Structure formats: structure tokens, C-alpha cells
């Protein structure tokens, strides 16, 4: 009898250890930055929004970016090459205790606004002199990088290897990770703008850091969020008070208040999938406790630098 219960106890322990090991092996994302293109605090800003962040390093935030990490294959991919890439790759090494290669297996970039691609310059001969780091982009962004310096030099010297993504078609990274680019409406001066849908193991992730109003998109954001597990969504501005004297409908971003309203009738479980990200320095989600609390109380999440999701 004693022997039997010991065996049962032993097998239960083994089972739970196996389940834990499997869980550890699941891919995950780690947020490496949460701010809009300019970072936080913003250059030259002496207003209340940035005063504390100028004084206290720990309040500063890098530009929106994350690592997609696959512990099973010991590989990782970077989403966005921001102006803070130098600090962000260092941060990733610290957070993962150097368990992964310093440079990612590939970099996925949404569009050609400064906060999203200019970090590529750190891969060039003046810095890392990297060897053919795969960079995944939509066709217009590809030709922008190929035909404009200094990016064209990265291509010529083979520091980066451009891989064209086609909108709505899946790029298979390995047997359990794939990435699909979707196009979204945004100021497309130099390139189209992508959002990414990521399948990582059993988890689905939606990343849309920059978009005009949700209503201008040919997909329904409420449906898209309900089909995903984690949705990192454009939260550049919280509400119209940040931009006094401007007509809300002219602001080419969904205000956080507008996004929250769209999910008014959604279940708490659906609202809980949303992580607001890409904060302008004026956005109180970066620095105002009351606004943060109010947003969390409604069941939404505020992306935090370093968080593992
Ligand atoms: Zn941006
Ligand atoms: Zn500011
Ligand atoms: Zn943009």
C-alpha cells in the first residue's frame, strides 16, 4: 500500500514536471519598448509629461518593439528596428540572462517611419558589421531600403538580407511559428504600413502600432481581437485633450478612448487581450496613475517594457 501510494505520488510529480517543462518551451514575446517613435521623454519637451522622466532614468521608455522568443529552438526574432535598438538588444540579453544569440534570427518591420526602421543602421559597418541579418518587409519598404542611403549600403554590403513579405500571406519561420503581414491605413510617404499577425505555438498575437482610425481599415478590429490571444494596439494618443484645438476626426490615430468605446460591448475576456502600446509622450497612460488605473479597471492592459506575454 505504502509502495503504491509512493508510486502514485512519484508519477504525479513527474507529470507536473513534464507539463511545466512543456510550458517553458512555449514561444512567448518580451516587450522591449512601448513609446511612440520619439521615445519617452521626447526631445525638447519641458512640459509636465516629461519632467519626471528627464530626472528619473527608470521612467524612460524605449520605442515600441518586442522580441518573439522560441525557447524550444533557442532562437528569437525582433519586431521593429527602433532608434533604441542598441539599448533594447542589451536589455534583451539581460532579461534572458544571455541565453540567446545577441542578434536575432530576423527582423520584421512595419513601415518607414523613424521609430520603426532606423535602428537598422546599427547593423552596418560603422557598428556591428552584421552578416546578412534577414529583414522581413512588404514590397514598397523593400525598394525604399534598396534605393535610399544609408540603407542601400546595408543591402549592398550584405549586412542585411531583405525578404519580401506579401500582404496576407504567411511567412513560415519554423514548424510552430509563422508571421503574416496585413496592410493598414497610415501616412504612407515612403512605404506601405504593415500590422503583423503572429502564430507562436498555440498563441496568436496581433501587432498594430500605427494605424489611422480603425474604421478606415478593411478588417473589423473587434473581430480581429476576438480571434487573437494578445493584441498590441496603437495607443499614440489617449484622448483629444492632448491635442487642444484639433478636430478628433483629423487625428490620424485611434484615440485610446475611441478604442475602448469600440470594445464597450465585448466581454471582459476579450478586453483583457488588448495591450495598449506606442505611447506619445503626452499620453497619460505613460505617467498618470489615475488614467492608468481607470484603463486597467475597464479590463484593458497597458504594455510595460520588459513584460513577458
Ligand atoms: Zn510609429
Ligand atoms: Zn513631454
Ligand atoms: Zn508611422
Short mmCIF file of C-alpha atoms and ligand atoms in Angstrom, two decimals:
data_model
loop_
_atom_site.label_atom_id
_atom_site.label_comp_id
_atom_site.label_asym_id
_atom_site.label_seq_id
_atom_site.Cartn_x
_atom_site.Cartn_y
_atom_site.Cartn_z
CA UNK A 1 0.00 0.00 0.00
CA UNK A 2 2.77 2.39 1.01
CA UNK A 3 4.67 1.39 -2.09
CA UNK A 4 1.64 2.05 -4.30
CA UNK A 5 0.94 5.48 -2.90
CA UNK A 6 4.61 6.32 -3.25
CA UNK A 7 4.47 5.31 -6.91
CA UNK A 8 1.33 7.39 -7.45
CA UNK A 9 2.92 10.38 -5.74
CA UNK A 10 6.09 9.95 -7.81
CA UNK A 11 4.20 9.77 -11.12
CA UNK A 12 2.14 12.83 -10.23
CA UNK A 13 5.32 14.79 -9.57
CA UNK A 14 6.80 13.60 -12.87
CA UNK A 15 3.63 14.57 -14.73
CA UNK A 16 3.59 18.07 -13.32
CA UNK A 17 7.30 18.47 -14.07
CA UNK A 18 6.69 17.43 -17.68
CA UNK A 19 3.79 19.87 -18.01
CA UNK A 20 5.97 22.62 -16.60
CA UNK A 21 8.81 21.79 -18.98
CA UNK A 22 6.40 21.91 -21.89
CA UNK A 23 5.12 25.28 -20.74
CA UNK A 24 8.64 26.66 -20.51
CA UNK A 25 9.20 25.54 -24.09
CA UNK A 26 6.26 27.54 -25.45
CA UNK A 27 7.18 30.61 -27.54
CA UNK A 28 6.49 33.98 -25.95
CA UNK A 29 7.03 37.67 -26.59
CA UNK A 30 9.04 40.07 -24.47
CA UNK A 31 8.34 43.79 -24.77
CA UNK A 32 11.48 45.86 -25.34
CA UNK A 33 9.86 49.28 -25.66
CA UNK A 34 6.44 50.94 -25.51
CA UNK A 35 6.80 54.55 -26.68
CA UNK A 36 5.88 56.28 -29.94
CA UNK A 37 8.68 56.89 -32.50
CA UNK A 38 10.25 59.71 -30.47
CA UNK A 39 10.66 57.65 -27.29
CA UNK A 40 9.88 58.92 -23.80
CA UNK A 41 10.72 61.59 -22.69
CA UNK A 42 10.59 63.42 -26.01
CA UNK A 43 13.44 65.62 -27.20
CA UNK A 44 12.95 69.22 -26.17
CA UNK A 45 9.85 68.62 -24.05
CA UNK A 46 9.90 70.59 -20.79
CA UNK A 47 6.21 70.13 -20.02
CA UNK A 48 4.75 68.12 -17.12
CA UNK A 49 4.50 64.94 -19.19
CA UNK A 50 8.27 64.59 -19.44
CA UNK A 51 9.67 66.40 -16.35
CA UNK A 52 9.91 63.31 -14.12
CA UNK A 53 11.24 61.12 -16.90
CA UNK A 54 14.11 63.56 -17.52
CA UNK A 55 15.01 63.27 -13.84
CA UNK A 56 14.49 59.53 -13.32
CA UNK A 57 16.03 57.03 -15.72
CA UNK A 58 13.68 54.22 -14.71
CA UNK A 59 10.68 56.19 -16.02
CA UNK A 60 12.14 56.45 -19.53
CA UNK A 61 10.72 54.19 -22.22
CA UNK A 62 12.23 52.92 -25.44
CA UNK A 63 10.35 52.99 -28.73
CA UNK A 64 7.75 50.23 -29.24
CA UNK A 65 9.35 46.90 -30.08
CA UNK A 66 9.38 43.28 -28.89
CA UNK A 67 11.25 40.03 -29.12
CA UNK A 68 9.48 36.87 -30.26
CA UNK A 69 11.27 34.14 -28.35
CA UNK A 70 11.30 30.42 -29.10
CA UNK A 71 12.93 28.58 -26.18
CA UNK A 72 12.48 25.19 -27.92
CA UNK A 73 14.92 26.14 -30.70
CA UNK A 74 16.81 28.75 -28.66
CA UNK A 75 16.06 31.35 -31.33
CA UNK A 76 14.44 34.78 -31.35
CA UNK A 77 13.14 37.41 -33.76
CA UNK A 78 12.91 41.18 -33.37
CA UNK A 79 9.85 43.24 -34.28
CA UNK A 80 10.83 46.78 -35.39
CA UNK A 81 14.37 48.18 -35.60
CA UNK A 82 13.92 51.29 -33.48
CA UNK A 83 16.32 54.17 -32.78
CA UNK A 84 16.76 52.48 -29.35
CA UNK A 85 17.89 49.12 -30.78
CA UNK A 86 21.30 49.39 -29.08
CA UNK A 87 19.72 49.57 -25.61
CA UNK A 88 16.95 47.13 -26.48
CA UNK A 89 19.24 44.31 -27.60
CA UNK A 90 21.26 44.82 -24.44
CA UNK A 91 18.05 44.76 -22.38
CA UNK A 92 17.01 41.51 -24.06
CA UNK A 93 20.33 39.89 -23.13
CA UNK A 94 19.86 40.98 -19.52
CA UNK A 95 16.26 39.78 -19.33
CA UNK A 96 17.14 36.38 -20.79
CA UNK A 97 20.48 36.05 -18.97
CA UNK A 98 22.38 35.70 -22.27
CA UNK A 99 20.52 32.51 -23.18
CA UNK A 100 20.07 33.63 -26.82
CA UNK A 101 22.29 34.90 -29.63
CA UNK A 102 22.88 38.65 -29.45
CA UNK A 103 21.47 39.33 -32.92
CA UNK A 104 18.01 37.99 -33.77
CA UNK A 105 17.32 35.35 -36.45
CA UNK A 106 15.38 38.00 -38.32
CA UNK A 107 13.78 41.43 -38.01
CA UNK A 108 10.18 42.22 -39.00
CA UNK A 109 9.46 45.88 -39.79
CA UNK A 110 6.04 47.54 -40.12
CA UNK A 111 6.90 50.72 -42.03
CA UNK A 112 9.34 53.51 -42.87
CA UNK A 113 8.68 56.00 -40.07
CA UNK A 114 11.73 56.75 -37.93
CA UNK A 115 10.68 54.79 -34.85
CA UNK A 116 10.27 51.56 -36.78
CA UNK A 117 13.27 51.01 -39.06
CA UNK A 118 16.16 53.44 -38.44
CA UNK A 119 17.77 51.09 -35.91
CA UNK A 120 18.94 49.07 -38.93
CA UNK A 121 21.87 51.47 -39.19
CA UNK A 122 23.44 49.82 -36.13
CA UNK A 123 23.92 46.66 -38.23
CA UNK A 124 26.17 48.47 -40.70
CA UNK A 125 29.95 48.63 -40.99
CA UNK A 126 30.26 51.54 -38.54
CA UNK A 127 28.87 49.35 -35.74
CA UNK A 128 28.08 45.60 -35.83
CA UNK A 129 29.04 44.91 -39.44
CA UNK A 130 26.43 42.15 -39.31
CA UNK A 131 26.31 39.31 -41.83
CA UNK A 132 23.05 39.05 -43.78
CA UNK A 133 20.57 39.52 -40.94
CA UNK A 134 17.21 38.65 -42.54
CA UNK A 135 14.88 41.67 -42.61
CA UNK A 136 11.24 40.97 -43.47
CA UNK A 137 9.33 43.80 -45.16
CA UNK A 138 6.48 44.50 -47.57
CA UNK A 139 7.47 45.31 -51.21
CA UNK A 140 7.46 49.16 -51.07
CA UNK A 141 9.53 49.22 -47.90
CA UNK A 142 11.93 46.77 -49.58
CA UNK A 143 12.52 49.04 -52.55
CA UNK A 144 12.76 52.10 -50.27
CA UNK A 145 15.60 50.42 -48.35
CA UNK A 146 17.29 49.23 -51.55
CA UNK A 147 17.26 52.61 -53.24
CA UNK A 148 17.97 55.13 -50.45
CA UNK A 149 21.16 55.67 -48.50
CA UNK A 150 22.32 54.80 -45.93
CA UNK A 151 20.02 51.72 -46.02
CA UNK A 152 21.08 50.77 -49.54
CA UNK A 153 24.61 50.33 -48.26
CA UNK A 154 23.43 47.76 -45.72
CA UNK A 155 21.93 45.84 -48.63
CA UNK A 156 24.98 46.22 -50.87
CA UNK A 157 27.42 45.13 -48.16
CA UNK A 158 25.10 42.27 -47.23
CA UNK A 159 24.76 43.43 -43.62
CA UNK A 160 21.05 42.80 -44.04
CA UNK A 161 19.26 40.40 -46.37
CA UNK A 162 15.85 41.70 -47.39
CA UNK A 163 12.98 39.20 -47.56
CA UNK A 164 9.80 40.35 -49.24
CA UNK A 165 6.56 39.64 -47.46
CA UNK A 166 3.31 39.70 -49.40
CA UNK A 167 0.31 41.12 -47.61
CA UNK A 168 -1.95 38.39 -46.18
CA UNK A 169 0.44 35.57 -46.94
CA UNK A 170 2.11 33.67 -44.20
CA UNK A 171 5.87 33.55 -43.67
CA UNK A 172 6.64 30.23 -42.00
CA UNK A 173 9.59 30.55 -39.65
CA UNK A 174 9.59 27.00 -38.31
CA UNK A 175 7.08 24.24 -37.61
CA UNK A 176 5.37 26.18 -34.83
CA UNK A 177 5.92 29.89 -35.66
CA UNK A 178 4.63 31.93 -38.59
CA UNK A 179 4.13 35.63 -39.31
CA UNK A 180 1.58 37.23 -41.63
CA UNK A 181 1.73 40.90 -42.63
CA UNK A 182 -1.55 42.75 -43.17
CA UNK A 183 -1.66 46.26 -44.60
CA UNK A 184 -3.26 49.03 -42.56
CA UNK A 185 -4.13 52.63 -43.48
CA UNK A 186 -1.47 55.12 -42.28
CA UNK A 187 0.56 58.02 -43.69
CA UNK A 188 2.42 56.02 -46.33
CA UNK A 189 5.05 58.53 -47.50
CA UNK A 190 7.92 56.08 -48.02
CA UNK A 191 6.35 52.66 -47.65
CA UNK A 192 3.08 50.89 -47.07
CA UNK A 193 2.28 50.16 -43.42
CA UNK A 194 2.02 46.65 -42.05
CA UNK A 195 0.46 45.14 -38.98
CA UNK A 196 1.58 41.63 -38.02
CA UNK A 197 -0.35 38.52 -37.11
CA UNK A 198 1.88 36.03 -35.39
CA UNK A 199 1.15 32.39 -34.71
CA UNK A 200 3.52 31.30 -31.96
CA UNK A 201 2.81 27.77 -30.80
CA UNK A 202 -0.80 27.80 -29.61
CA UNK A 203 -0.76 31.58 -29.17
CA UNK A 204 -1.94 34.20 -31.67
CA UNK A 205 -0.54 37.73 -31.44
CA UNK A 206 -1.75 40.82 -33.30
CA UNK A 207 0.60 43.84 -33.53
CA UNK A 208 -0.65 47.16 -34.94
CA UNK A 209 1.48 50.01 -33.58
CA UNK A 210 0.41 52.65 -36.13
CA UNK A 211 -2.92 52.96 -37.92
CA UNK A 212 -5.37 55.70 -38.90
CA UNK A 213 -8.84 55.23 -37.46
CA UNK A 214 -9.99 51.60 -37.04
CA UNK A 215 -12.98 52.44 -39.24
CA UNK A 216 -10.66 53.07 -42.21
CA UNK A 217 -9.25 49.55 -42.05
CA UNK A 218 -10.82 46.87 -44.22
CA UNK A 219 -10.90 44.48 -41.26
CA UNK A 220 -13.06 44.70 -38.17
CA UNK A 221 -10.81 45.30 -35.14
CA UNK A 222 -13.33 43.88 -32.66
CA UNK A 223 -13.47 40.61 -34.62
CA UNK A 224 -9.70 40.57 -35.10
CA UNK A 225 -9.09 40.94 -31.37
CA UNK A 226 -11.61 38.24 -30.53
CA UNK A 227 -9.73 35.83 -32.84
CA UNK A 228 -6.37 36.54 -31.22
CA UNK A 229 -4.85 35.97 -27.77
CA UNK A 230 -2.74 39.12 -27.41
CA UNK A 231 -3.41 42.36 -29.29
CA UNK A 232 -0.76 45.10 -29.11
CA UNK A 233 -2.62 48.14 -30.39
CA UNK A 234 -1.84 51.74 -31.39
CA UNK A 235 -2.26 53.96 -28.32
CA UNK A 236 -0.35 57.01 -29.57
CA UNK A 237 -2.86 59.43 -28.02
CA UNK A 238 -5.18 58.83 -25.09
CA UNK A 239 -7.82 61.44 -25.84
CA UNK A 240 -8.41 64.69 -27.69
CA UNK A 241 -7.31 66.80 -24.68
CA UNK A 242 -3.71 66.05 -25.60
CA UNK A 243 -4.17 67.98 -28.82
CA UNK A 244 -6.15 71.08 -27.91
CA UNK A 245 -7.81 72.87 -30.78
CA UNK A 246 -7.69 69.90 -33.11
CA UNK A 247 -10.69 68.09 -34.52
CA UNK A 248 -10.64 64.46 -33.26
CA UNK A 249 -11.58 63.12 -36.66
CA UNK A 250 -8.45 64.73 -38.12
CA UNK A 251 -6.08 62.95 -35.74
CA UNK A 252 -4.72 60.04 -37.78
CA UNK A 253 -4.67 57.56 -34.91
CA UNK A 254 -7.44 55.82 -32.97
CA UNK A 255 -7.59 57.57 -29.60
CA UNK A 256 -7.41 55.13 -26.68
CA UNK A 257 -10.82 56.38 -25.56
CA UNK A 258 -12.25 55.58 -29.01
CA UNK A 259 -10.71 52.09 -29.00
CA UNK A 260 -12.10 51.40 -25.52
CA UNK A 261 -15.52 52.53 -26.66
CA UNK A 262 -15.42 50.09 -29.58
CA UNK A 263 -15.00 47.27 -27.05
CA UNK A 264 -17.76 48.51 -24.72
CA UNK A 265 -19.97 45.55 -25.53
CA UNK A 266 -17.21 42.96 -25.64
CA UNK A 267 -16.68 40.51 -22.80
CA UNK A 268 -14.06 41.17 -20.13
CA UNK A 269 -12.07 38.25 -21.57
CA UNK A 270 -11.85 39.98 -24.96
CA UNK A 271 -10.93 43.38 -23.49
CA UNK A 272 -8.22 41.63 -21.49
CA UNK A 273 -6.46 40.59 -24.71
CA UNK A 274 -5.67 44.22 -25.53
CA UNK A 275 -2.32 45.74 -24.58
CA UNK A 276 -2.06 49.45 -25.42
CA UNK A 277 1.36 50.41 -26.84
CA UNK A 278 3.20 53.10 -28.91
CA UNK A 279 2.56 55.96 -26.45
CA UNK A 280 3.26 59.56 -27.39
CA UNK A 281 4.98 61.46 -24.54
CA UNK A 282 1.73 63.37 -23.95
CA UNK A 283 -0.26 60.14 -23.37
CA UNK A 284 -1.22 59.95 -19.66
CA UNK A 285 -1.01 56.14 -19.82
CA UNK A 286 2.75 56.75 -19.55
CA UNK A 287 2.71 58.98 -16.49
CA UNK A 288 -0.71 59.47 -14.85
CA UNK A 289 -1.78 56.98 -12.16
CA UNK A 290 -5.46 57.82 -12.38
CA UNK A 291 -5.68 57.29 -16.13
CA UNK A 292 -3.70 54.07 -15.81
CA UNK A 293 -6.00 52.81 -13.05
CA UNK A 294 -9.15 53.75 -14.97
CA UNK A 295 -7.94 51.89 -18.06
CA UNK A 296 -6.97 48.76 -16.12
CA UNK A 297 -10.30 48.81 -14.26
CA UNK A 298 -12.08 48.57 -17.60
CA UNK A 299 -10.21 45.35 -18.26
CA UNK A 300 -7.57 46.62 -20.72
CA UNK A 301 -3.80 46.27 -20.30
CA UNK A 302 -1.03 48.85 -20.60
CA UNK A 303 2.11 47.46 -22.26
CA UNK A 304 5.09 47.52 -19.91
CA UNK A 305 8.69 47.49 -21.08
CA UNK A 306 10.30 44.17 -20.15
CA UNK A 307 6.99 42.31 -19.75
CA UNK A 308 6.81 38.72 -20.96
CA UNK A 309 3.50 37.80 -22.62
ZN1 LIG B 1 5.14 54.93 -35.04
ZN1 LIG B 2 6.54 65.53 -22.97
ZN1 LIG B 3 4.07 55.69 -38.51
#
